[in-house]
Amino acid sequence: MAKTPEDKTSETRTKTRREKPAGARSGAAKAATASRSKKAPSEHRNDGLPSREELLAFIAEHPGQAGKREIAKSFGISGGGRIALKRMLKELGEEGLVRKDRRRLSRPGDLPSVSVLVILDRDSDGDFIAQPVNWDDPKVGPPRILIEPHRGRPITPAPGIGDRVLARVQPAEKDESDVAYTARVIKVLEKRPPSILGVVKSIEGEIRIIPVDRKQKEFIVDAEDLNGAMNGDLVAVEIKRTGRFGLSRVRVAEVVGAVHSEKAVSLIAIHEHDIPHIFPDAVLEAAEKAKPAPLSGGREDWRHVPLVTIDPADAKDHDDAVYAEPDTDPENPGGFLVTVAIADVAWYVRPGSPLDREALKRGNSVYFPDRVVPMLPERISNDLCSLREREERPAIAVKMQFTAEGKKKFHWFHRIMMRSAAKLAYPQAQAAIDGRPDDTTGPLLEPVLKPLWAAYEVMKRGRDSREPLDLDLPERKVIVGADGAIERIVVPERLDAHRLIEEFMIQANVAAAETLERRKSPLVYRVHDAPSLAKLEALHQFLTSIELNLPRSGNLRPSHFNLILDKVKDSEHAALVNEVVLRSQSQAVYSPENLGHFGLNLRRYAHFTSPIRRYADLIVHRALIRSLELGEGGLPDGAERDLEAIAQEISGAERRAMAAERETIDRLVAHWLADRIGATFNGRIAGVTRSGLFVKLDETGADGFVPIGSLGSEFYQFDEARHALIGARTGEMHRLGDQVEVKLVEVAPIAGALRFELMSEGRRLPKGDRKVAGSSQRSGSFRPGGSFKPRPGGKKR
């Protein structure tokens, strides 16, 4: 499956500190309320609009409930005043003072009055402690929420640890409390999970279960409840008895296996992120009953068109096929006709069916090094909807006309029956173009492959003139052996075959968005907003520190970033600047509202090309079928009412999958390096915080942490603008992107964490260049036994 390069422009989430949430609503709301009640007359505007302070106070008092309409009604704003109000709210959003969720506003750190919570623990009094299921504030960790005892008729089933609940939330009354909110449970949304994953460990004669989820306490297991588990095994346990005080007792329900195996490691991520991975019987039954789509009902016969699939060599499903030919239209000299055919998943997965409900619940397929958790059962994804070589398969195809300059003139959508002429791997197709065809590609070289590459050369001109963001960030691939352990880590070569498929898919996605817009059809866009003002200012300060310049204002475009990247290409700053520019970008999400795609420099963009593995693409297929009257399986009436909620749900599923995939690789690499403690490695500083340095190893791409306490005996200052730690006495500087040598001193395989000791010295700054504005100082004295810190962009803990 071809993936578009937009993931490179996704925002890398920063490390989150687990602390008492000083910015939680209990403080914010009270401060805002006080501000509103003590307002001096001079603070009111003379144009009939509320002041910024009044707006913030109103939003704080109504978190998740106040939208532009509610604010206008409350303050009596009408007519032209609504335009000014909209502008004020936009400015507050750009400054990070308010955030928008489903057209409702709240302040960062606020929780809606009714929220979905997950119960994690009990406090010393035996009361439940919870936290929000969704929490995206990168500045503070999720708040602790006390679940108050239920009054009145008991809730059935009763809530327990691990349950998700719908609760009415309000700020805690006492500021000195260690909780930010209290909550009353309205209903239990899901049954508590039947098992918890943990590792068996013998501690002073007592057998305990160490949960893989650090938020849970340890458990005690009696010898007769071990079910054959041995010390060090990864097991699934069930709660046997929960005490009001002390540790709960459990029984082992299943021995998963050796904790270092890939099966066990991926199961940890699946469990931690609550990824659905077992299909219900009704879903499997529906998939088995599905029959191949017929060549009828207006479906066009394209079985004669030599479409080919080009995918990774180990791909098991093939949802896109391509074909190109020179355009014979005399009015388009040098142009090409490009065809992209995508598996017709909408024929089999109808709205509201068991297959559809399960696909929405999963949101997307999740890919681990040796396991895939698919969005759809294999009967659909690997059989009926996989564009197999020389087998008839239904598809939705788009034929696009490009000029010799790479500009798309027209496009047409068709619902077809196709037969793939060949299944090719990226290196195989590239080798044929480079003069090394094999038995499969030889007969296809002249009629199929060379026209594809010629069309790509034309389309590349259009891409170059569009100037999308062009980051150079090599990606590593973990190869897992039959025993479930890492066999090797490679950096796959970037081929023109990859770029060809990416550009074909991007243009097909654009065509889908354009068609649905013209037809005024509801759809889910793939949007990537421009960087925020705060991130641009931080980037500007950093670039200034290495004598580069980025405009502070004006209509910034990807080309402005590309100019910076070109200036540092092949220089010592290249990796550093690419990393910092990446971190300055917003995160791509799904939305029914079009914000454009900044990274690709496109006005409109929608995902159409991977409906086997992404629910967003399935929605776009259904919208095309309905708006173009292509037959059965279209978007149902009233679907637009649900698109906003669906977009948020699948955006969350995407972030969940990315975190699970990343953490699994972290754990595998940690297991792989566990017997190399004391070894030295070359690497690059990949993150700088007040607590220390994150280092990415050159050999494996693994990330580890160098605590600031191990750097030396002096005070180190954190220079946020320069992304560096600077010694106050010597001026020794360790900066993001610096090449370093480190020694591996500790490994925590279950957490996927590595701790390093820095062996190389940093560069020395002259005395006049050591001043750090607004820095915080940390002692360099070493404190052994310090806790691990999560890797940059890792799971919030």
JSON list of N, CA and C in Angstrom, two decimals, residues 628-654:
[
{"chain": "A", "resi": 628, "resn": "LEU", "atom": "N", "xyz": [-22.23, 10.85, -7.59]},
{"chain": "A", "resi": 628, "resn": "LEU", "atom": "CA", "xyz": [-22.09, 10.57, -9.03]},
{"chain": "A", "resi": 628, "resn": "LEU", "atom": "C", "xyz": [-23.06, 9.50, -9.51]},
{"chain": "A", "resi": 629, "resn": "GLU", "atom": "N", "xyz": [-23.92, 9.03, -8.59]},
{"chain": "A", "resi": 629, "resn": "GLU", "atom": "CA", "xyz": [-24.95, 8.02, -8.94]},
{"chain": "A", "resi": 629, "resn": "GLU", "atom": "C", "xyz": [-24.31, 6.79, -9.57]},
{"chain": "A", "resi": 630, "resn": "LEU", "atom": "N", "xyz": [-23.37, 6.21, -8.81]},
{"chain": "A", "resi": 630, "resn": "LEU", "atom": "CA", "xyz": [-22.63, 5.05, -9.32]},
{"chain": "A", "resi": 630, "resn": "LEU", "atom": "C", "xyz": [-23.18, 3.72, -8.82]},
{"chain": "A", "resi": 631, "resn": "GLY", "atom": "N", "xyz": [-24.35, 3.72, -8.18]},
{"chain": "A", "resi": 631, "resn": "GLY", "atom": "CA", "xyz": [-24.96, 2.46, -7.77]},
{"chain": "A", "resi": 631, "resn": "GLY", "atom": "C", "xyz": [-25.12, 2.34, -6.27]},
{"chain": "A", "resi": 632, "resn": "GLU", "atom": "N", "xyz": [-25.02, 1.10, -5.77]},
{"chain": "A", "resi": 632, "resn": "GLU", "atom": "CA", "xyz": [-25.30, 0.81, -4.37]},
{"chain": "A", "resi": 632, "resn": "GLU", "atom": "C", "xyz": [-24.09, 1.12, -3.49]},
{"chain": "A", "resi": 633, "resn": "GLY", "atom": "N", "xyz": [-24.39, 1.31, -2.18]},
{"chain": "A", "resi": 633, "resn": "GLY", "atom": "CA", "xyz": [-23.33, 1.50, -1.19]},
{"chain": "A", "resi": 633, "resn": "GLY", "atom": "C", "xyz": [-22.95, 2.94, -0.96]},
{"chain": "A", "resi": 634, "resn": "GLY", "atom": "N", "xyz": [-23.79, 3.88, -1.37]},
{"chain": "A", "resi": 634, "resn": "GLY", "atom": "CA", "xyz": [-23.46, 5.29, -1.20]},
{"chain": "A", "resi": 634, "resn": "GLY", "atom": "C", "xyz": [-23.71, 5.79, 0.21]},
{"chain": "A", "resi": 635, "resn": "LEU", "atom": "N", "xyz": [-23.35, 7.04, 0.43]},
{"chain": "A", "resi": 635, "resn": "LEU", "atom": "CA", "xyz": [-23.55, 7.70, 1.73]},
{"chain": "A", "resi": 635, "resn": "LEU", "atom": "C", "xyz": [-25.04, 7.80, 2.02]},
{"chain": "A", "resi": 636, "resn": "PRO", "atom": "N", "xyz": [-25.50, 7.40, 3.20]},
{"chain": "A", "resi": 636, "resn": "PRO", "atom": "CA", "xyz": [-26.94, 7.45, 3.50]},
{"chain": "A", "resi": 636, "resn": "PRO", "atom": "C", "xyz": [-27.43, 8.86, 3.76]},
{"chain": "A", "resi": 637, "resn": "ASP", "atom": "N", "xyz": [-28.74, 9.04, 3.75]},
{"chain": "A", "resi": 637, "resn": "ASP", "atom": "CA", "xyz": [-29.34, 10.34, 4.07]},
{"chain": "A", "resi": 637, "resn": "ASP", "atom": "C", "xyz": [-28.97, 10.74, 5.50]},
{"chain": "A", "resi": 638, "resn": "GLY", "atom": "N", "xyz": [-28.70, 12.02, 5.68]},
{"chain": "A", "resi": 638, "resn": "GLY", "atom": "CA", "xyz": [-28.40, 12.54, 7.02]},
{"chain": "A", "resi": 638, "resn": "GLY", "atom": "C", "xyz": [-27.01, 12.23, 7.52]},
{"chain": "A", "resi": 639, "resn": "ALA", "atom": "N", "xyz": [-26.15, 11.66, 6.66]},
{"chain": "A", "resi": 639, "resn": "ALA", "atom": "CA", "xyz": [-24.80, 11.29, 7.11]},
{"chain": "A", "resi": 639, "resn": "ALA", "atom": "C", "xyz": [-24.00, 12.49, 7.53]},
{"chain": "A", "resi": 640, "resn": "GLU", "atom": "N", "xyz": [-24.29, 13.67, 6.94]},
{"chain": "A", "resi": 640, "resn": "GLU", "atom": "CA", "xyz": [-23.49, 14.85, 7.26]},
{"chain": "A", "resi": 640, "resn": "GLU", "atom": "C", "xyz": [-23.58, 15.23, 8.73]},
{"chain": "A", "resi": 641, "resn": "ARG", "atom": "N", "xyz": [-24.68, 14.83, 9.41]},
{"chain": "A", "resi": 641, "resn": "ARG", "atom": "CA", "xyz": [-24.82, 15.17, 10.83]},
{"chain": "A", "resi": 641, "resn": "ARG", "atom": "C", "xyz": [-23.78, 14.44, 11.69]},
{"chain": "A", "resi": 642, "resn": "ASP", "atom": "N", "xyz": [-23.30, 13.30, 11.21]},
{"chain": "A", "resi": 642, "resn": "ASP", "atom": "CA", "xyz": [-22.38, 12.49, 12.01]},
{"chain": "A", "resi": 642, "resn": "ASP", "atom": "C", "xyz": [-20.92, 12.71, 11.64]},
{"chain": "A", "resi": 643, "resn": "LEU", "atom": "N", "xyz": [-20.64, 13.44, 10.56]},
{"chain": "A", "resi": 643, "resn": "LEU", "atom": "CA", "xyz": [-19.28, 13.49, 10.05]},
{"chain": "A", "resi": 643, "resn": "LEU", "atom": "C", "xyz": [-18.30, 14.16, 11.01]},
{"chain": "A", "resi": 644, "resn": "GLU", "atom": "N", "xyz": [-18.76, 15.17, 11.73]},
{"chain": "A", "resi": 644, "resn": "GLU", "atom": "CA", "xyz": [-17.84, 15.84, 12.65]},
{"chain": "A", "resi": 644, "resn": "GLU", "atom": "C", "xyz": [-17.39, 14.89, 13.75]},
{"chain": "A", "resi": 645, "resn": "ALA", "atom": "N", "xyz": [-18.34, 14.14, 14.31]},
{"chain": "A", "resi": 645, "resn": "ALA", "atom": "CA", "xyz": [-17.99, 13.19, 15.36]},
{"chain": "A", "resi": 645, "resn": "ALA", "atom": "C", "xyz": [-17.12, 12.06, 14.81]},
{"chain": "A", "resi": 646, "resn": "ILE", "atom": "N", "xyz": [-17.45, 11.58, 13.61]},
{"chain": "A", "resi": 646, "resn": "ILE", "atom": "CA", "xyz": [-16.65, 10.52, 12.98]},
{"chain": "A", "resi": 646, "resn": "ILE", "atom": "C", "xyz": [-15.23, 11.00, 12.73]},
{"chain": "A", "resi": 647, "resn": "ALA", "atom": "N", "xyz": [-15.08, 12.23, 12.23]},
{"chain": "A", "resi": 647, "resn": "ALA", "atom": "CA", "xyz": [-13.75, 12.77, 11.95]},
{"chain": "A", "resi": 647, "resn": "ALA", "atom": "C", "xyz": [-12.90, 12.81, 13.21]},
{"chain": "A", "resi": 648, "resn": "GLN", "atom": "N", "xyz": [-13.49, 13.22, 14.32]},
{"chain": "A", "resi": 648, "resn": "GLN", "atom": "CA", "xyz": [-12.74, 13.26, 15.57]},
{"chain": "A", "resi": 648, "resn": "GLN", "atom": "C", "xyz": [-12.37, 11.85, 16.02]},
{"chain": "A", "resi": 649, "resn": "GLU", "atom": "N", "xyz": [-13.31, 10.93, 15.85]},
{"chain": "A", "resi": 649, "resn": "GLU", "atom": "CA", "xyz": [-13.06, 9.56, 16.30]},
{"chain": "A", "resi": 649, "resn": "GLU", "atom": "C", "xyz": [-11.92, 8.91, 15.51]},
{"chain": "A", "resi": 650, "resn": "ILE", "atom": "N", "xyz": [-11.94, 9.06, 14.20]},
{"chain": "A", "resi": 650, "resn": "ILE", "atom": "CA", "xyz": [-10.91, 8.41, 13.39]},
{"chain": "A", "resi": 650, "resn": "ILE", "atom": "C", "xyz": [-9.57, 9.14, 13.49]},
{"chain": "A", "resi": 651, "resn": "SER", "atom": "N", "xyz": [-9.59, 10.45, 13.78]},
{"chain": "A", "resi": 651, "resn": "SER", "atom": "CA", "xyz": [-8.34, 11.15, 14.04]},
{"chain": "A", "resi": 651, "resn": "SER", "atom": "C", "xyz": [-7.70, 10.61, 15.31]},
{"chain": "A", "resi": 652, "resn": "GLY", "atom": "N", "xyz": [-8.52, 10.37, 16.33]},
{"chain": "A", "resi": 652, "resn": "GLY", "atom": "CA", "xyz": [-8.01, 9.78, 17.57]},
{"chain": "A", "resi": 652, "resn": "GLY", "atom": "C", "xyz": [-7.48, 8.38, 17.36]},
{"chain": "A", "resi": 653, "resn": "ALA", "atom": "N", "xyz": [-8.18, 7.59, 16.53]},
{"chain": "A", "resi": 653, "resn": "ALA", "atom": "CA", "xyz": [-7.72, 6.23, 16.24]},
{"chain": "A", "resi": 653, "resn": "ALA", "atom": "C", "xyz": [-6.37, 6.24, 15.53]},
{"chain": "A", "resi": 654, "resn": "GLU", "atom": "N", "xyz": [-6.17, 7.22, 14.66]},
{"chain": "A", "resi": 654, "resn": "GLU", "atom": "CA", "xyz": [-4.90, 7.33, 13.96]},
{"chain": "A", "resi": 654, "resn": "GLU", "atom": "C", "xyz": [-3.77, 7.64, 14.93]}
]
